[in-house]
PDB file of C-alpha atoms in Angstrom:
ATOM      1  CA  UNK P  53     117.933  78.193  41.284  1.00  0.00           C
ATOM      2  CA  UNK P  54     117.070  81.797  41.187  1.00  0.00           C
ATOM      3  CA  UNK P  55     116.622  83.439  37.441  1.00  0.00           C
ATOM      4  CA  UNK P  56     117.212  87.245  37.525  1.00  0.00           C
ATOM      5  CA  UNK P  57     114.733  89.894  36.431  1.00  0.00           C
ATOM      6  CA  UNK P  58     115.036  93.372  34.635  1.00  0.00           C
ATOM      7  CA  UNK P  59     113.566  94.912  37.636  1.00  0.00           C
ATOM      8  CA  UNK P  60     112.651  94.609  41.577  1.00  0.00           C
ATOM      9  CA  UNK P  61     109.158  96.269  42.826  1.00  0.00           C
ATOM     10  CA  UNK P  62     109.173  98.260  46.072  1.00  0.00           C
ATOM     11  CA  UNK P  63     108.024  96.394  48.875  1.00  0.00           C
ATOM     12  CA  UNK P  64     108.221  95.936  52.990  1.00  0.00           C
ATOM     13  CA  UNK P  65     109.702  93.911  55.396  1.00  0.00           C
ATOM     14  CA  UNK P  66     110.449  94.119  59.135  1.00  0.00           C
ATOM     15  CA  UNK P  67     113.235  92.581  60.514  1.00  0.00           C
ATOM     16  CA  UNK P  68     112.644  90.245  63.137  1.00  0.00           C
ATOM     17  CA  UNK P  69     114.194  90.569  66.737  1.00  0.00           C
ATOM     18  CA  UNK P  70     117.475  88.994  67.176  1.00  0.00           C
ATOM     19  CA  UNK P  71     116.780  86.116  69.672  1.00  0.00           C
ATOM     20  CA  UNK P  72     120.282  85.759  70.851  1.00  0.00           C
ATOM     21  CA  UNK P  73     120.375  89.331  72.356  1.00  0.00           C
ATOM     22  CA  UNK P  74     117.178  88.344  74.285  1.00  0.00           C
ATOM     23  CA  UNK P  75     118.664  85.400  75.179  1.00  0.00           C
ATOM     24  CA  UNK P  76     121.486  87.359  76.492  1.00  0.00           C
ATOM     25  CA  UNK P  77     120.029  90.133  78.625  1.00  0.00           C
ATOM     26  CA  UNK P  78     118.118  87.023  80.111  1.00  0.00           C
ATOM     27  CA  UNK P  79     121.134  85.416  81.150  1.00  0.00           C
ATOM     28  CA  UNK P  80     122.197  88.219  82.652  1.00  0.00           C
ATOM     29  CA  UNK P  81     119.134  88.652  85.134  1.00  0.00           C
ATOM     30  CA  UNK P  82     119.639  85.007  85.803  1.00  0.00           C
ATOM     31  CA  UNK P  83     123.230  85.023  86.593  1.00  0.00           C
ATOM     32  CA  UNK P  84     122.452  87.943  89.287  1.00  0.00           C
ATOM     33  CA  UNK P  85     119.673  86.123  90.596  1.00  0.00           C
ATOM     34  CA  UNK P  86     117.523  88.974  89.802  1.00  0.00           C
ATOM     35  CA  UNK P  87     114.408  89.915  87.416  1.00  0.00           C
ATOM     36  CA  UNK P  88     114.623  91.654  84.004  1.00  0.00           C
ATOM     37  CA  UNK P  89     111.960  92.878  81.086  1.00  0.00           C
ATOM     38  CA  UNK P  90     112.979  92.170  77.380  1.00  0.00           C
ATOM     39  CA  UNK P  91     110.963  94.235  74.971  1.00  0.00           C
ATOM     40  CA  UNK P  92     110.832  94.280  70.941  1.00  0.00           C
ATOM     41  CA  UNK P  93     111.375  90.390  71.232  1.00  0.00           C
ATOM     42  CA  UNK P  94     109.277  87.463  69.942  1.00  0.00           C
ATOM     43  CA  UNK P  95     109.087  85.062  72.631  1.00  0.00           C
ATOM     44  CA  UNK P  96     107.958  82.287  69.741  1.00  0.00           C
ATOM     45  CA  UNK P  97     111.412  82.409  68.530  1.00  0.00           C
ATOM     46  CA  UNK P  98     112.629  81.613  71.777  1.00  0.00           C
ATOM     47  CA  UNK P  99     110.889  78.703  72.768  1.00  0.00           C
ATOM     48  CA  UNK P 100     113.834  76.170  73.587  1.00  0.00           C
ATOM     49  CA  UNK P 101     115.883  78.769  75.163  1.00  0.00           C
ATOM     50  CA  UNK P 102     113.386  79.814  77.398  1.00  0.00           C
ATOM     51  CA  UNK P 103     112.368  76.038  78.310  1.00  0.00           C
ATOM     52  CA  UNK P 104     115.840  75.375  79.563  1.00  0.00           C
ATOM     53  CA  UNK P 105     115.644  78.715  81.645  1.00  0.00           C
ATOM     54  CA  UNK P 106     112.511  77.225  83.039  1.00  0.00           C
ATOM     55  CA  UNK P 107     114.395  74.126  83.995  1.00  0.00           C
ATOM     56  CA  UNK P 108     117.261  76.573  85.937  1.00  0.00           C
ATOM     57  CA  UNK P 109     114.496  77.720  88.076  1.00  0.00           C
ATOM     58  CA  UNK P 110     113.139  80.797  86.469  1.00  0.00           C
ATOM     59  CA  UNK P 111     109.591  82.256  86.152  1.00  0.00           C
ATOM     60  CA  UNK P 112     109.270  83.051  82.542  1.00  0.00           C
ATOM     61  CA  UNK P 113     106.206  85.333  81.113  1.00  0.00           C
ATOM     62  CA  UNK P 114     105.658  86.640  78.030  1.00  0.00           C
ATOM     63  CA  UNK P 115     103.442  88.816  75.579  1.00  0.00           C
ATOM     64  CA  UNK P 116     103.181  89.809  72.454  1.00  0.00           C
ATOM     65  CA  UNK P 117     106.451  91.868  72.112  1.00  0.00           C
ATOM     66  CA  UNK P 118     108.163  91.206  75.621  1.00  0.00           C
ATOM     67  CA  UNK P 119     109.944  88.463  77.273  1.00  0.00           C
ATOM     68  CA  UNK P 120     110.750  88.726  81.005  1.00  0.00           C
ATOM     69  CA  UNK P 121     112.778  86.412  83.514  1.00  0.00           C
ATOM     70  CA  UNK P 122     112.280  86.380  87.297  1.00  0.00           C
ATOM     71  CA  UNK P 123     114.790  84.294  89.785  1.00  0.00           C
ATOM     72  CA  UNK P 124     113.534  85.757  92.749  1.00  0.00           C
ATOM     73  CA  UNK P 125     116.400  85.789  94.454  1.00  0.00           C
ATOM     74  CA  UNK P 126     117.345  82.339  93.732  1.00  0.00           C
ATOM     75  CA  UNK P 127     120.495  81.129  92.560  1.00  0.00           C
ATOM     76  CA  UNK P 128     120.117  78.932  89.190  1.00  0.00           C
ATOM     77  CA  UNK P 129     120.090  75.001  89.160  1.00  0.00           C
ATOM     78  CA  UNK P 130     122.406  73.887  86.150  1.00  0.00           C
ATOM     79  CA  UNK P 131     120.770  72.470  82.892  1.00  0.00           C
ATOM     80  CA  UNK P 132     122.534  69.871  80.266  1.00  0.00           C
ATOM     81  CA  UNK P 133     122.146  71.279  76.872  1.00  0.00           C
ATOM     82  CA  UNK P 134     122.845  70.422  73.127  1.00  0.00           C
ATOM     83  CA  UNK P 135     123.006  72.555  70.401  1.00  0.00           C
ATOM     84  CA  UNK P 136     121.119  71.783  66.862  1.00  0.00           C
ATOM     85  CA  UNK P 137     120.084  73.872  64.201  1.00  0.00           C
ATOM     86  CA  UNK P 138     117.062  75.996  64.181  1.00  0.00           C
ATOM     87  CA  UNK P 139     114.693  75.425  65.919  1.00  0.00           C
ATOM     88  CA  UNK P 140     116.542  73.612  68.494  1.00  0.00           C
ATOM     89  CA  UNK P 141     118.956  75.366  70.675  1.00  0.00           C
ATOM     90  CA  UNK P 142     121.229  77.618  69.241  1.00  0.00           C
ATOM     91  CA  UNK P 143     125.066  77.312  69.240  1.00  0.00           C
ATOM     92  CA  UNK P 144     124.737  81.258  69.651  1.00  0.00           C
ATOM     93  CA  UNK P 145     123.416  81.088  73.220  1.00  0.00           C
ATOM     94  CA  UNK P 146     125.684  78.021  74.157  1.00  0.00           C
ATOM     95  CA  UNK P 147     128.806  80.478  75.597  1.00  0.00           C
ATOM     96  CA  UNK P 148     126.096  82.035  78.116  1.00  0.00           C
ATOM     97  CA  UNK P 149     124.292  79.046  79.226  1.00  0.00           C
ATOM     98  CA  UNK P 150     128.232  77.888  79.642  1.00  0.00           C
ATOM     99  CA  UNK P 151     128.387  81.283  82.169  1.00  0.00           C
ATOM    100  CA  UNK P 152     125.149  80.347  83.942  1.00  0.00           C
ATOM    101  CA  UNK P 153     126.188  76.731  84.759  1.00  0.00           C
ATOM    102  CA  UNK P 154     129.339  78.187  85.832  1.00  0.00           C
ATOM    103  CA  UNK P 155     127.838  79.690  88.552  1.00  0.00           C
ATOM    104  CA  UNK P 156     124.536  77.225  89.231  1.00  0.00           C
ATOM    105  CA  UNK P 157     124.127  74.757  91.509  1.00  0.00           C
ATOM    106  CA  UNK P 158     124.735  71.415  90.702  1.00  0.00           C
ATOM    107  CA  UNK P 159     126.236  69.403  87.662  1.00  0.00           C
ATOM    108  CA  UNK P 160     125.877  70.961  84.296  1.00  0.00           C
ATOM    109  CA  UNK P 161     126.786  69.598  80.372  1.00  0.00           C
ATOM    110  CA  UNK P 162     126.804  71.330  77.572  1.00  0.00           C
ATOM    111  CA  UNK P 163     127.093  69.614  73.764  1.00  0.00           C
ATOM    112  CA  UNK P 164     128.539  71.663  70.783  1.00  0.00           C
ATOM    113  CA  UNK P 165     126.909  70.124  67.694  1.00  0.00           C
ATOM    114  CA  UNK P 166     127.636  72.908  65.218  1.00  0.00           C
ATOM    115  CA  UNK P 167     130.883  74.287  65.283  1.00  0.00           C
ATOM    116  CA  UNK P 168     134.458  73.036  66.194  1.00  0.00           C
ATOM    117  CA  UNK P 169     136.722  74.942  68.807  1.00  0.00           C
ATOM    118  CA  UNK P 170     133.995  77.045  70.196  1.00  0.00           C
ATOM    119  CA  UNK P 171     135.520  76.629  73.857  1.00  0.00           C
ATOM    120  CA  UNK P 172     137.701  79.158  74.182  1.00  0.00           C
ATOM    121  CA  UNK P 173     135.879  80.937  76.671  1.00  0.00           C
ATOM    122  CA  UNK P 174     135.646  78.325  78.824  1.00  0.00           C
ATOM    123  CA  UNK P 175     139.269  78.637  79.812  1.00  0.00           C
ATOM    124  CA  UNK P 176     139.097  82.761  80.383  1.00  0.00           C
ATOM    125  CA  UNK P 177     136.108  81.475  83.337  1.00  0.00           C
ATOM    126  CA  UNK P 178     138.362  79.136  84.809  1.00  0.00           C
ATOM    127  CA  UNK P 179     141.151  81.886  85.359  1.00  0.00           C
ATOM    128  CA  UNK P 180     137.537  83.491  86.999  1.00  0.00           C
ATOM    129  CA  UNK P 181     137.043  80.751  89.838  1.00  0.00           C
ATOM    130  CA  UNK P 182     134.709  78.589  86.904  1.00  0.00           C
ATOM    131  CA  UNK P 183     134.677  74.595  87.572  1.00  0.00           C
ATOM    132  CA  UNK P 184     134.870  73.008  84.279  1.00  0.00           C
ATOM    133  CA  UNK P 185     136.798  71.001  81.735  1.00  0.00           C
ATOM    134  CA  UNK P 186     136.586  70.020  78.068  1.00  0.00           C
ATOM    135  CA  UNK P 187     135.711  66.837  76.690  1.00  0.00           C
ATOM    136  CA  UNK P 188     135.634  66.519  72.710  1.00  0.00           C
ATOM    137  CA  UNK P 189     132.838  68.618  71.984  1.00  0.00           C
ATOM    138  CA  UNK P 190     131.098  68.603  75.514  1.00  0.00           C
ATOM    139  CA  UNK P 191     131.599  71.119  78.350  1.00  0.00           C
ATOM    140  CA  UNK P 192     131.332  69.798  82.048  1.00  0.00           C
ATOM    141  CA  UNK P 193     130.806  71.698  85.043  1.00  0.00           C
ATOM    142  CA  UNK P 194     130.343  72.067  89.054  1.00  0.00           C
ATOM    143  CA  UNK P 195     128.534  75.296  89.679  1.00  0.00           C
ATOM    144  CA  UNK P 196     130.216  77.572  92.315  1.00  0.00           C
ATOM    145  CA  UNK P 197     129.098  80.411  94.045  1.00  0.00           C
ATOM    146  CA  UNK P 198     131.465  83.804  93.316  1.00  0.00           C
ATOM    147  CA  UNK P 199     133.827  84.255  90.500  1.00  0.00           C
ATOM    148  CA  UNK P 200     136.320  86.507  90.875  1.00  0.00           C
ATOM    149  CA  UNK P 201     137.697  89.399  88.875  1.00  0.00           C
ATOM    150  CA  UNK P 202     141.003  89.231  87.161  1.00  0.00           C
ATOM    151  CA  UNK P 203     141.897  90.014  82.916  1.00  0.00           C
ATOM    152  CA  UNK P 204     140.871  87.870  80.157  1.00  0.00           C
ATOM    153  CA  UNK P 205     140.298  87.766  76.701  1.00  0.00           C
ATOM    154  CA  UNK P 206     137.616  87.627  74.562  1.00  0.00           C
ATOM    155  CA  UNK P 207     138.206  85.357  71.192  1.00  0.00           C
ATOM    156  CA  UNK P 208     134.697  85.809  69.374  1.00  0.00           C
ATOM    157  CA  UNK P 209     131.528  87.240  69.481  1.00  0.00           C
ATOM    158  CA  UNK P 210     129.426  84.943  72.143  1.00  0.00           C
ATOM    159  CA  UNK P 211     132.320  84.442  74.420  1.00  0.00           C
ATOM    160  CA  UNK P 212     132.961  88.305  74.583  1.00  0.00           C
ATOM    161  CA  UNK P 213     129.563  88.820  75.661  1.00  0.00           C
ATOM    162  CA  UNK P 214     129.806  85.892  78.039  1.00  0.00           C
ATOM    163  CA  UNK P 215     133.139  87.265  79.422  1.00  0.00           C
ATOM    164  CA  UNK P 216     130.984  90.770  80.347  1.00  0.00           C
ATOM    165  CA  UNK P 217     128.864  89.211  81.809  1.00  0.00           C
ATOM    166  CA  UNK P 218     130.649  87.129  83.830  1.00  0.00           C
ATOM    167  CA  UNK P 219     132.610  90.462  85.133  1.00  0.00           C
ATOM    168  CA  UNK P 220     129.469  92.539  86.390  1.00  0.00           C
ATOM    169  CA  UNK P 221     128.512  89.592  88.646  1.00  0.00           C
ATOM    170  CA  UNK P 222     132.407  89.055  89.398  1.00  0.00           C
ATOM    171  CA  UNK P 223     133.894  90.118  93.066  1.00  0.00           C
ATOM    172  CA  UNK P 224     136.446  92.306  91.679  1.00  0.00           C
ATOM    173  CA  UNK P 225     137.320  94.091  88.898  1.00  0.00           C
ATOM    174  CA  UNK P 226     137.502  92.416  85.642  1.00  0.00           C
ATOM    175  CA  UNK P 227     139.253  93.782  82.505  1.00  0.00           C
ATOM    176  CA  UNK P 228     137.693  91.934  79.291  1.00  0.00           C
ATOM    177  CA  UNK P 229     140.177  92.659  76.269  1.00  0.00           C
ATOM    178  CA  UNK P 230     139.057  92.383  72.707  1.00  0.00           C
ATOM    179  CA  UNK P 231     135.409  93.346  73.301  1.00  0.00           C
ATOM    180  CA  UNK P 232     135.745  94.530  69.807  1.00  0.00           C
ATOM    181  CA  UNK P 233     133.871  91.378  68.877  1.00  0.00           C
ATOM    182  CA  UNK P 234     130.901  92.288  70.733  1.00  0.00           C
ATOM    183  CA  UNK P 235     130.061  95.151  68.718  1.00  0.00           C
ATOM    184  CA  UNK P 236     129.276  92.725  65.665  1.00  0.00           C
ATOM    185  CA  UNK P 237     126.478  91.254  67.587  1.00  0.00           C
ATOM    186  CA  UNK P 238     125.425  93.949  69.882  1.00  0.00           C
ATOM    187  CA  UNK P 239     124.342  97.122  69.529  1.00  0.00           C
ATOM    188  CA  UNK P 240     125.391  99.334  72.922  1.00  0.00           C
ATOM    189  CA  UNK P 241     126.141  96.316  74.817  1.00  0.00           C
ATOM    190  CA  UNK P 242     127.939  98.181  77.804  1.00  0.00           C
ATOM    191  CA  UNK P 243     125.443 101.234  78.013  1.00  0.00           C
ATOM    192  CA  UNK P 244     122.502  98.674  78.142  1.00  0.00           C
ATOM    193  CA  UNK P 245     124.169  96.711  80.588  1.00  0.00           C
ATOM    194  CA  UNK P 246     124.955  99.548  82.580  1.00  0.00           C
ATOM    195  CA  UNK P 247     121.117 101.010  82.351  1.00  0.00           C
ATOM    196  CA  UNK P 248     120.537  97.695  84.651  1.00  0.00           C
ATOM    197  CA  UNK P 249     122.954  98.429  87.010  1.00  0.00           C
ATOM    198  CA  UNK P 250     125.957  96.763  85.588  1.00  0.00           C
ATOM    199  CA  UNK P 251     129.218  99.207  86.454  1.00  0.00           C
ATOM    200  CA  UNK P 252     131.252  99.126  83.570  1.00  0.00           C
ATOM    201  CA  UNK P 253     134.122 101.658  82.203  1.00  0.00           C
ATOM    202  CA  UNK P 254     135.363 101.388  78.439  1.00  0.00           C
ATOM    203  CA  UNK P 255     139.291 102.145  77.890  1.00  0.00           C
ATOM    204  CA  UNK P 256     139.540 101.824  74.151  1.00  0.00           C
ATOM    205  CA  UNK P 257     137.985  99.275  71.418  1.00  0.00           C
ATOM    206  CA  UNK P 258     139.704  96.462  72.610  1.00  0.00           C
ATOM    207  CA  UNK P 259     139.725  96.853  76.052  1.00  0.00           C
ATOM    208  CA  UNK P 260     136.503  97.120  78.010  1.00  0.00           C
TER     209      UNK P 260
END
């Protein structure tokens, strides 16, 4: 129950870092087998994210304000996940992981708990060379080692990002349409990507 006032007193807050955008960056060093640095994070909101990294094979560190994720070369192992609310792992990361398995070695499942019909980008990675079918609310997968460029669309925030993603470490080119949805959830997701070494062009607000 909240009982209004006549007035509000000044104050301040700080937002916190947005964990899933971490989380995302770090997928993408893992997916390239390669190392990245994630500053103005918290690492404690991160906890079972970065655990399940761990188990893929990565060297995780971490400070006060920065995250970073080292594969050393090494292609990931795949990891069986399921998604619960805060703090366990978020249904906001489970459209990358679903990218990472895609292309790890080994078996991989992944449980939605949360939401219904969040699979739709599971079909787009298929058309990419992904292994994997859909089972109720479960995703399995076979790792493989390339996917390959072609067009796809995005259908929501998570798997837009995913679908990027999936295209810089493509063989190929790779035309993601209705990136629009990224920009609810990322702030200059292409130019970051691209200050990493990620080679991406943007055609119009739907088309990236």
């Amino acid at each position: 129950m909240i009982k209004g006032v006549d007035c509000l007193g000044g104050g301040v807050y700080c937002i916190c870092p947005d964990r899933i955008e971490t989380g995302t960056f770090l997928i993408a060093a893992a997916i390239s087998r390669s190392y990245i640095v994630c500053y103005s994070t918290r690492f404690s909101m991160l906890q079972v994210v970065l655990d399940k990294f761990r188990e893929a094979g990565a060297d995780i560190d971490y400070g006060e304000d920065w995250v970073s994720l080292d594969m050393h070369g090494n292609r990931p192992k795949a990891v069986q996940i399921s998604t619960s609310p805060y703090p366990g792992f978020p249904t906001d990361m489970q459209s990358q992981f679903s990218l990472l398995n895609f292309v790890s070695r080994g078996f991989g499942v992944i449980t939605e708990n949360i939401f219904e019909n969040r699979f739709a980008h599971v079909g787009e990675l298929v058309r990419m060379g992904a292994c994997a079918n859909v089972w109720k609310n479960s995703i399995f997968s076979f790792g493989v080692e390339t996917l390959f460029g072609t067009e796809v669309v995005a259908n929501d925030l998570r798997s837009s990002a995913s679908l990027i993603l999936a295209g810089c470490i493509a063989e190929g080119i790779t035309i993601v349409d209705g990136v629009s949805y990224v920009y609810r959830g990322y702030e200059n997701f292409a130019k970051k990507l691209c200050g990493i070494g990620a080679h991406i062009e943007k055609f119009s607000e739907n088309i990236l």
